[in-house]
CSV table of C-alpha atoms in Angstrom, one decimal:
chain,number,residue,atom,x,y,z
A,1475,UNK,CA,71.2,54.9,248.9
A,1476,UNK,CA,73.1,57.1,246.4
A,1477,UNK,CA,73.6,56.2,242.8
A,1478,UNK,CA,77.2,55.1,242.0
A,1479,UNK,CA,79.3,57.3,239.7
A,1480,UNK,CA,79.9,54.7,237.0
A,1481,UNK,CA,82.8,56.4,235.2
A,1482,UNK,CA,84.7,56.6,238.5
A,1483,UNK,CA,84.5,52.8,238.8
A,1484,UNK,CA,86.3,52.1,235.6
A,1485,UNK,CA,90.0,51.6,236.1
A,1486,UNK,CA,92.7,52.7,233.6
A,1487,UNK,CA,95.4,50.2,232.9
A,1488,UNK,CA,98.3,51.8,230.9
A,1489,UNK,CA,100.1,49.8,228.2
A,1490,UNK,CA,97.7,46.9,228.1
A,1491,UNK,CA,97.4,44.7,226.1
A,1492,UNK,CA,100.4,46.4,224.4
A,1493,UNK,CA,102.4,49.7,224.8
A,1494,UNK,CA,100.4,52.8,224.0
A,1495,UNK,CA,97.0,51.4,224.7
A,1496,UNK,CA,95.1,52.8,227.7
A,1497,UNK,CA,92.8,49.9,228.7
A,1498,UNK,CA,89.5,50.6,230.3
A,1499,UNK,CA,89.0,47.9,232.9
A,1500,UNK,CA,85.4,47.1,233.7
A,1501,UNK,CA,86.1,44.6,236.5
A,1502,UNK,CA,86.0,47.3,239.0
A,1503,UNK,CA,82.6,48.4,237.8
A,1504,UNK,CA,81.0,44.9,237.7
A,1505,UNK,CA,82.6,44.1,241.0
A,1506,UNK,CA,80.4,46.8,242.6
A,1507,UNK,CA,76.9,45.3,243.0
A,1508,UNK,CA,74.9,48.5,242.9
A,1509,UNK,CA,76.9,49.9,239.9
A,1510,UNK,CA,76.5,46.6,238.0
A,1511,UNK,CA,72.8,46.6,238.8
A,1512,UNK,CA,72.6,50.3,237.6
A,1513,UNK,CA,74.2,49.4,234.3
A,1514,UNK,CA,71.9,46.5,233.6
A,1515,UNK,CA,68.8,48.4,234.8
A,1516,UNK,CA,69.6,51.3,232.5
A,1517,UNK,CA,70.0,49.1,229.5
A,1518,UNK,CA,66.9,47.0,230.3
A,1519,UNK,CA,64.8,50.2,230.7
A,1520,UNK,CA,66.1,51.5,227.3
A,1521,UNK,CA,65.2,48.3,225.4
A,1522,UNK,CA,62.2,46.8,227.3
A,1523,UNK,CA,59.7,48.2,224.8
A,1524,UNK,CA,61.9,48.2,221.7
A,1525,UNK,CA,60.5,45.0,220.1
A,1526,UNK,CA,63.9,43.2,220.4
A,1527,UNK,CA,63.7,39.5,219.4
A,1528,UNK,CA,67.3,38.6,220.5
A,1529,UNK,CA,70.3,40.0,222.2
A,1530,UNK,CA,73.8,39.3,220.7
A,1531,UNK,CA,76.9,39.7,222.8
A,1532,UNK,CA,80.5,39.9,221.7
A,1533,UNK,CA,83.1,37.7,223.4
A,1534,UNK,CA,84.0,38.0,226.0
A,1535,UNK,CA,83.2,41.1,228.0
A,1536,UNK,CA,80.0,41.7,226.0
A,1537,UNK,CA,78.7,38.5,227.5
A,1538,UNK,CA,78.8,40.0,230.9
A,1539,UNK,CA,76.2,42.6,229.9
A,1540,UNK,CA,74.2,40.8,227.1
A,1541,UNK,CA,73.2,37.8,229.2
A,1542,UNK,CA,71.4,39.6,232.0
A,1543,UNK,CA,69.8,42.0,229.6
A,1544,UNK,CA,68.5,39.1,227.4
A,1545,UNK,CA,67.2,37.5,230.6
A,1546,UNK,CA,65.4,40.6,231.7
A,1547,UNK,CA,63.9,41.2,228.2
A,1548,UNK,CA,62.8,37.6,228.0
A,1549,UNK,CA,64.6,37.0,224.7
A,1550,UNK,CA,67.3,34.7,223.5
A,1551,UNK,CA,71.0,35.3,223.8
A,1552,UNK,CA,73.2,34.9,220.7
A,1553,UNK,CA,76.9,34.6,221.4
A,1554,UNK,CA,79.4,36.0,218.9
A,1555,UNK,CA,82.6,34.2,219.6
A,1556,UNK,CA,86.3,33.8,218.7
A,1557,UNK,CA,87.0,31.0,216.2
A,1558,UNK,CA,86.7,27.4,217.3
A,1559,UNK,CA,84.4,28.1,220.3
A,1560,UNK,CA,81.0,27.4,218.7
A,1561,UNK,CA,80.2,23.7,218.1
A,1562,UNK,CA,77.9,23.9,215.1
A,1563,UNK,CA,78.3,25.4,211.6
A,1564,UNK,CA,79.3,29.1,211.7
A,1565,UNK,CA,79.8,32.2,209.7
A,1566,UNK,CA,83.2,33.8,210.2
A,1567,UNK,CA,84.6,37.2,209.6
A,1568,UNK,CA,88.1,38.7,209.9
A,1569,UNK,CA,88.4,42.3,210.9
A,1570,UNK,CA,90.9,45.0,212.0
A,1571,UNK,CA,91.6,46.0,215.5
A,1572,UNK,CA,93.3,49.1,216.7
A,1573,UNK,CA,96.3,46.8,217.5
A,1574,UNK,CA,96.1,44.0,214.9
A,1575,UNK,CA,93.5,41.7,213.3
A,1576,UNK,CA,91.1,39.2,214.8
A,1577,UNK,CA,88.2,36.9,213.8
A,1578,UNK,CA,84.7,36.3,215.1
A,1579,UNK,CA,82.0,33.7,214.5
A,1580,UNK,CA,78.3,33.2,214.9
A,1581,UNK,CA,76.2,30.0,214.5
A,1582,UNK,CA,74.6,29.9,211.1
A,1583,UNK,CA,71.3,28.9,212.7
A,1584,UNK,CA,71.5,31.5,215.6
A,1585,UNK,CA,68.8,33.8,214.1
A,1586,UNK,CA,65.7,33.5,212.1
A,1587,UNK,CA,65.3,35.8,209.1
A,1588,UNK,CA,64.2,39.3,210.1
A,1589,UNK,CA,64.8,39.0,213.8
A,1590,UNK,CA,65.4,42.3,215.5
A,1591,UNK,CA,68.7,42.1,217.3
A,1592,UNK,CA,70.3,44.3,220.0
A,1593,UNK,CA,74.1,44.0,219.7
A,1594,UNK,CA,76.0,44.6,223.0
A,1595,UNK,CA,79.6,45.0,223.9
A,1596,UNK,CA,81.4,46.5,226.8
A,1597,UNK,CA,83.3,49.2,224.9
A,1598,UNK,CA,83.3,51.1,221.7
A,1599,UNK,CA,86.7,52.2,220.5
A,1600,UNK,CA,87.4,52.3,216.8
A,1601,UNK,CA,84.4,50.3,215.9
A,1602,UNK,CA,86.1,47.4,214.2
A,1603,UNK,CA,84.9,44.6,216.4
A,1604,UNK,CA,81.3,45.7,216.5
A,1605,UNK,CA,81.2,46.4,212.8
A,1606,UNK,CA,82.3,42.8,212.2
A,1607,UNK,CA,79.6,41.6,214.6
A,1608,UNK,CA,76.9,43.5,212.7
A,1609,UNK,CA,78.0,41.8,209.5
A,1610,UNK,CA,77.8,38.4,211.2
A,1611,UNK,CA,74.3,39.1,212.6
A,1612,UNK,CA,73.1,40.2,209.1
A,1613,UNK,CA,74.7,37.2,207.4
A,1614,UNK,CA,72.7,35.0,209.9
A,1615,UNK,CA,69.5,36.8,208.9
A,1616,UNK,CA,69.1,39.3,211.7
A,1617,UNK,CA,68.4,43.0,211.6
A,1618,UNK,CA,70.5,45.1,213.9
A,1619,UNK,CA,68.2,47.5,215.8
A,1620,UNK,CA,70.9,49.3,217.9
A,1621,UNK,CA,74.5,48.9,219.1
A,1622,UNK,CA,74.8,49.3,222.9
A,1623,UNK,CA,77.9,49.8,224.9
A,1624,UNK,CA,78.7,50.5,228.5
A,1625,UNK,CA,81.7,52.7,227.6
A,1626,UNK,CA,82.5,54.8,224.5
A,1627,UNK,CA,85.9,56.3,223.8
A,1628,UNK,CA,84.6,59.2,221.8
A,1629,UNK,CA,88.0,60.5,220.7
A,1630,UNK,CA,88.5,57.4,218.6
A,1631,UNK,CA,85.5,58.1,216.3
A,1632,UNK,CA,84.0,54.6,216.4
A,1633,UNK,CA,80.4,55.9,216.4
A,1634,UNK,CA,80.9,57.7,213.1
A,1635,UNK,CA,82.3,54.6,211.4
A,1636,UNK,CA,79.2,52.6,212.4
A,1637,UNK,CA,76.7,54.7,210.5
A,1638,UNK,CA,73.9,54.1,209.8
A,1639,UNK,CA,73.4,51.9,212.9
A,1640,UNK,CA,72.1,53.7,216.0
A,1641,UNK,CA,74.7,53.7,218.8
A,1642,UNK,CA,74.0,54.1,222.5
A,1643,UNK,CA,76.6,54.2,225.3
A,1644,UNK,CA,76.2,54.8,229.0
A,1645,UNK,CA,79.6,56.3,229.7
A,1646,UNK,CA,81.7,58.4,227.4
A,1647,UNK,CA,85.4,59.2,227.7
């Protein structure tokens, strides 16, 4: 069985969610069983001996990847969500997107002090969302060990804005 070309399975949607944005649609990648398995397998292999205590995933597409990785690593999953979705006390942060502003939250008791946290999202663009997520993880007591993405849009320079955090991506455009 041949290995799927992951980048060819990502669909471009022009002018979504607004004019001028070229949206990278992962539903075509995750809808392909062998490709989805390849993505999860590659990320699990990278982090299986990294001493990760928890995996944090950013709503909502980050959940698709963070949940199976946490399961395979045998560690807990910490959801980072949009406001009003978490039932207990939260920390909240507002941040800039490439097309506006948004907010994220994390439960105040989601992490114990010093926990080593792998932070996962589907795509790295300008870095605003994941930067906000790192701040939430740290406010909750965690130490971000690495930022992992399935896709990185290198031309937007998000990686540079995330220094000094280590950044890993499987597919670059």
